[in-house]
Short mmCIF file of C-alpha atoms in Angstrom, two decimals:
data_model
loop_
_atom_site.label_atom_id
_atom_site.label_comp_id
_atom_site.label_asym_id
_atom_site.label_seq_id
_atom_site.Cartn_x
_atom_site.Cartn_y
_atom_site.Cartn_z
CA MET A 1 -0.11 -0.06 -0.12
CA MET A 2 1.16 3.67 -0.70
CA ILE A 3 -0.54 6.52 0.53
CA GLU A 4 -0.97 9.02 -2.15
CA GLN A 5 -3.86 11.24 -1.06
CA GLU A 6 -4.88 13.22 2.07
CA ASP A 7 -8.16 11.11 2.56
CA GLU A 8 -6.11 7.80 2.33
CA ALA A 9 -3.62 9.28 4.86
CA LYS A 10 -6.39 10.23 7.37
CA ALA A 11 -8.21 6.90 6.82
CA PHE A 12 -4.65 5.20 7.62
CA CYS A 13 -4.21 7.19 10.76
CA ALA A 14 -7.95 6.37 11.61
CA SER A 15 -7.26 2.57 11.45
CA LEU A 16 -4.59 3.14 14.01
CA THR A 17 -6.33 5.07 16.62
CA ASN A 18 -9.73 5.81 17.76
CA SER A 19 -11.96 9.04 17.36
CA THR A 20 -10.18 10.97 20.32
CA GLY A 21 -7.06 10.27 18.54
CA ILE A 22 -8.14 11.67 15.15
CA ALA A 23 -9.71 14.87 16.99
CA ARG A 24 -6.32 15.42 18.40
CA LEU A 25 -4.50 15.24 14.97
CA GLU A 26 -7.28 17.45 13.37
CA ARG A 27 -6.64 20.11 16.42
CA PHE A 28 -2.67 19.57 15.81
CA ALA A 29 -3.02 20.55 12.16
CA GLU A 30 -4.99 23.54 13.04
CA LEU A 31 -2.36 24.78 15.54
CA LEU A 32 0.82 23.71 13.41
CA LYS A 33 -0.51 25.95 10.50
CA LEU A 34 -1.06 28.89 12.97
CA GLU A 35 2.46 28.49 14.69
CA ASN A 36 4.04 28.04 11.21
CA GLU A 37 3.26 31.58 10.51
CA HIS A 38 5.53 32.87 13.50
CA GLN A 39 8.50 30.00 13.26
CA ASN A 40 9.30 27.70 10.47
CA LEU A 41 8.32 24.59 11.96
CA VAL A 42 7.92 22.61 8.66
CA ALA A 43 8.13 23.43 5.02
CA LYS A 44 5.13 25.83 4.13
CA ALA A 45 4.14 23.60 1.28
CA SER A 46 4.08 20.50 3.19
CA LEU A 47 0.98 21.74 5.12
CA GLU A 48 -0.94 21.11 2.11
CA THR A 49 -0.34 17.44 2.61
CA ILE A 50 -0.02 17.49 6.50
CA TRP A 51 -1.79 14.13 6.85
CA GLN A 52 0.40 12.44 4.26
CA ARG A 53 3.72 13.95 4.73
CA HIS A 54 3.55 14.51 8.57
CA PHE A 55 0.71 12.49 10.38
CA ALA A 56 0.61 9.09 8.69
CA ASP A 57 4.50 9.58 7.92
CA SER A 58 4.79 9.11 11.95
CA ALA A 59 1.91 6.96 12.63
CA GLN A 60 3.20 4.13 10.10
CA LEU A 61 5.95 3.77 13.03
CA LEU A 62 3.37 1.95 15.05
CA ASN A 63 3.02 -0.81 12.48
CA TYR A 64 6.62 -1.95 13.58
CA VAL A 65 6.31 -1.81 17.26
CA PRO A 66 4.70 -4.20 19.67
CA ARG A 67 1.42 -3.25 21.09
CA GLU A 68 1.31 -1.93 24.79
CA THR A 69 4.85 -0.89 24.38
CA SER A 70 6.07 1.99 26.63
CA PRO A 71 7.73 4.21 27.10
CA TRP A 72 8.43 5.57 23.78
CA LEU A 73 11.63 7.94 23.47
CA ASP A 74 11.51 10.47 20.39
CA LEU A 75 14.77 12.33 19.84
CA GLY A 76 14.81 15.66 18.12
CA THR A 77 10.96 15.89 17.85
CA GLY A 78 11.22 19.56 16.41
CA ALA A 79 7.53 20.66 15.27
CA GLY A 80 6.28 17.05 17.01
CA PHE A 81 6.87 14.30 14.47
CA PRO A 82 6.75 11.47 15.27
CA GLY A 83 6.67 11.95 18.91
CA ILE A 84 3.47 13.98 19.52
CA VAL A 85 1.61 12.25 16.79
CA ILE A 86 2.27 9.07 18.69
CA ALA A 87 1.18 10.43 21.88
CA ALA A 88 -1.99 11.68 20.49
CA MET A 89 -2.87 8.65 18.72
CA LYS A 90 -1.84 6.40 21.93
CA ALA A 91 -3.08 7.71 25.12
CA ASP A 92 -1.77 4.45 26.93
CA CYS A 93 1.85 4.94 25.78
CA GLU A 94 3.97 7.20 27.78
CA VAL A 95 6.15 9.20 25.33
CA VAL A 96 9.09 11.26 25.93
CA VAL A 97 10.06 13.97 23.25
CA VAL A 98 13.75 15.61 23.31
CA GLU A 99 14.22 18.90 21.72
CA SER A 100 17.10 21.34 22.59
CA ARG A 101 15.82 24.40 20.43
CA LYS A 102 13.96 27.05 22.66
CA ARG A 103 11.11 28.21 20.47
CA ARG A 104 10.36 24.52 19.57
CA ILE A 105 10.61 23.44 23.25
CA GLU A 106 7.99 26.17 24.08
CA TRP A 107 5.78 25.03 20.89
CA LEU A 108 5.88 21.61 22.03
CA GLU A 109 4.92 22.22 25.96
CA ARG A 110 1.99 24.32 24.43
CA LEU A 111 0.93 21.64 21.97
CA CYS A 112 0.57 19.18 24.64
CA ASP A 113 -1.24 21.35 26.83
CA GLU A 114 -3.59 22.10 24.03
CA LEU A 115 -4.11 18.46 23.15
CA GLU A 116 -4.24 17.42 26.71
CA LEU A 117 -1.46 14.93 26.41
CA THR A 118 -0.91 13.80 29.87
CA ASN A 119 0.86 10.88 28.65
CA CYS A 120 3.73 13.05 26.90
CA HIS A 121 6.65 14.72 28.59
CA VAL A 122 9.06 17.30 27.16
CA GLU A 123 12.56 17.09 27.66
CA GLY A 124 13.91 20.42 26.80
CA ALA A 125 17.61 19.97 26.57
CA ARG A 126 20.36 18.03 24.43
CA LEU A 127 19.96 14.52 24.58
CA GLU A 128 23.48 14.22 26.25
CA GLN A 129 22.02 16.04 29.33
CA VAL A 130 18.66 13.78 29.69
CA GLU A 131 18.84 11.33 32.37
CA SER A 132 19.07 7.62 31.28
CA PHE A 133 16.20 5.48 31.45
CA GLU A 134 15.08 2.27 29.63
CA ALA A 135 13.02 3.14 26.54
CA ARG A 136 10.98 0.53 24.89
CA VAL A 137 10.74 2.31 21.67
CA ILE A 138 13.30 4.80 20.15
CA SER A 139 12.47 7.01 17.11
CA ALA A 140 14.17 9.90 15.22
CA ARG A 141 12.73 11.48 12.31
CA ALA A 142 15.59 13.88 11.41
CA PHE A 143 18.03 13.76 14.32
CA ALA A 144 21.72 12.71 13.42
CA PRO A 145 23.29 10.28 11.06
CA LEU A 146 22.85 6.77 11.88
CA PRO A 147 26.05 5.97 13.43
CA ARG A 148 26.09 9.13 15.75
CA LEU A 149 22.36 8.39 16.49
CA LEU A 150 23.24 5.06 17.97
CA GLU A 151 26.27 6.66 19.76
CA LEU A 152 24.28 9.25 21.50
CA SER A 153 21.07 7.26 22.43
CA ALA A 154 22.32 3.66 23.00
CA ARG A 155 22.41 4.20 26.90
CA PHE A 156 18.47 4.37 26.63
CA SER A 157 18.18 0.98 24.98
CA SER A 158 18.23 -2.70 25.92
CA ILE A 159 17.46 -6.11 24.21
CA ASN A 160 13.81 -5.00 24.63
CA THR A 161 14.10 -1.81 22.80
CA THR A 162 12.75 -1.40 19.33
CA TRP A 163 14.11 1.05 16.99
CA VAL A 164 12.27 2.77 14.20
CA LEU A 165 14.17 5.51 12.38
CA PRO A 166 12.59 6.97 9.23
CA LYS A 167 15.57 7.93 7.34
CA GLY A 168 14.00 8.88 4.04
CA ARG A 169 16.00 8.43 0.79
CA SER A 170 19.35 7.99 3.12
CA ALA A 171 18.01 4.61 4.85
CA ALA A 172 19.98 2.13 3.15
CA GLN A 173 23.21 4.10 2.64
CA GLU A 174 23.08 5.05 6.19
CA LEU A 175 22.88 1.24 7.12
CA SER A 176 25.50 0.38 5.14
CA GLU A 177 27.94 2.67 7.05
CA LEU A 178 27.74 0.93 10.22
CA LYS A 179 29.96 -1.93 11.19
CA LYS A 180 28.57 -5.23 9.94
CA ALA A 181 27.89 -6.64 13.33
CA ALA A 182 25.54 -3.56 13.78
CA GLN A 183 24.27 -3.74 10.26
CA SER A 184 22.92 -7.30 11.14
CA MET A 185 20.61 -5.91 13.91
CA PHE A 186 18.49 -3.57 11.54
CA HIS A 187 17.01 -3.80 7.97
CA VAL A 188 14.92 -1.28 5.97
CA GLU A 189 11.22 -1.03 5.64
CA GLN A 190 9.53 0.56 2.77
CA SER A 191 7.59 3.81 3.89
CA VAL A 192 3.96 3.95 2.77
CA THR A 193 3.90 7.70 2.27
CA ASP A 194 7.02 7.94 0.02
CA ARG A 195 8.26 5.47 -2.57
CA ASP A 196 11.91 6.42 -2.13
CA ALA A 197 11.89 6.75 1.52
CA GLY A 198 12.78 4.04 3.90
CA ILE A 199 12.53 3.28 7.60
CA ILE A 200 15.32 1.41 9.63
CA VAL A 201 13.93 -0.95 12.26
CA GLY A 202 15.53 -3.31 14.43
CA LYS A 203 16.99 -4.09 18.08
CA TYR A 204 20.34 -2.83 18.76
CA ARG A 205 22.55 -5.06 21.07
CA HIS A 206 25.41 -2.87 22.00
CA LYS A 207 28.27 -3.38 24.33
CA PRO A 208 28.42 -0.58 27.11
CA ARG A 209 31.44 1.37 27.50
CA HIS A 210 33.35 0.31 30.70
CA ARG A 211 35.32 3.52 32.58
CA ALA A 212 38.77 2.69 33.68
#
């Protein structure tokens, strides 16, 4: 299945949540369009296809995550993707979103209040400053190149952690840049919103560094 129209994208999201989740996404869309006039959260052209480009693109990650999995850690959330979308669609999932830019942090906090996302916590800091905890899901839409992403966030993962990393057209290339042992832990899934985009999925069994 390839989503190519806004109505298809909205129906796809509806298949993964309930009426409350869809209502929250509708409100999210309204707020995003208003806020985008004050700060460049997303490309203006993408607002015309917000359900396909942003909401369904985020929601598809749920298809690769075990049900009732929590907490979910989203790195470099920016305008709210995919972390806020996941929190809006899954009220029973604890979501922690990390963002270091001041205006984005303020936007995310307002957004959580407006959407009444009591299951979402905004960590307004650089990832290096966030206290470690075990995440059951780690996502990152546009955070850092894959090797650097794994290096920075491995301390939040365990053998039970599922990684879902939308990487666009660079997915296969970035995966090939990992060492062979790490490459074998991941694979690339086809995005349902872009024929040329991929999602890196897997479980990262890393060896913790030991201090001397």
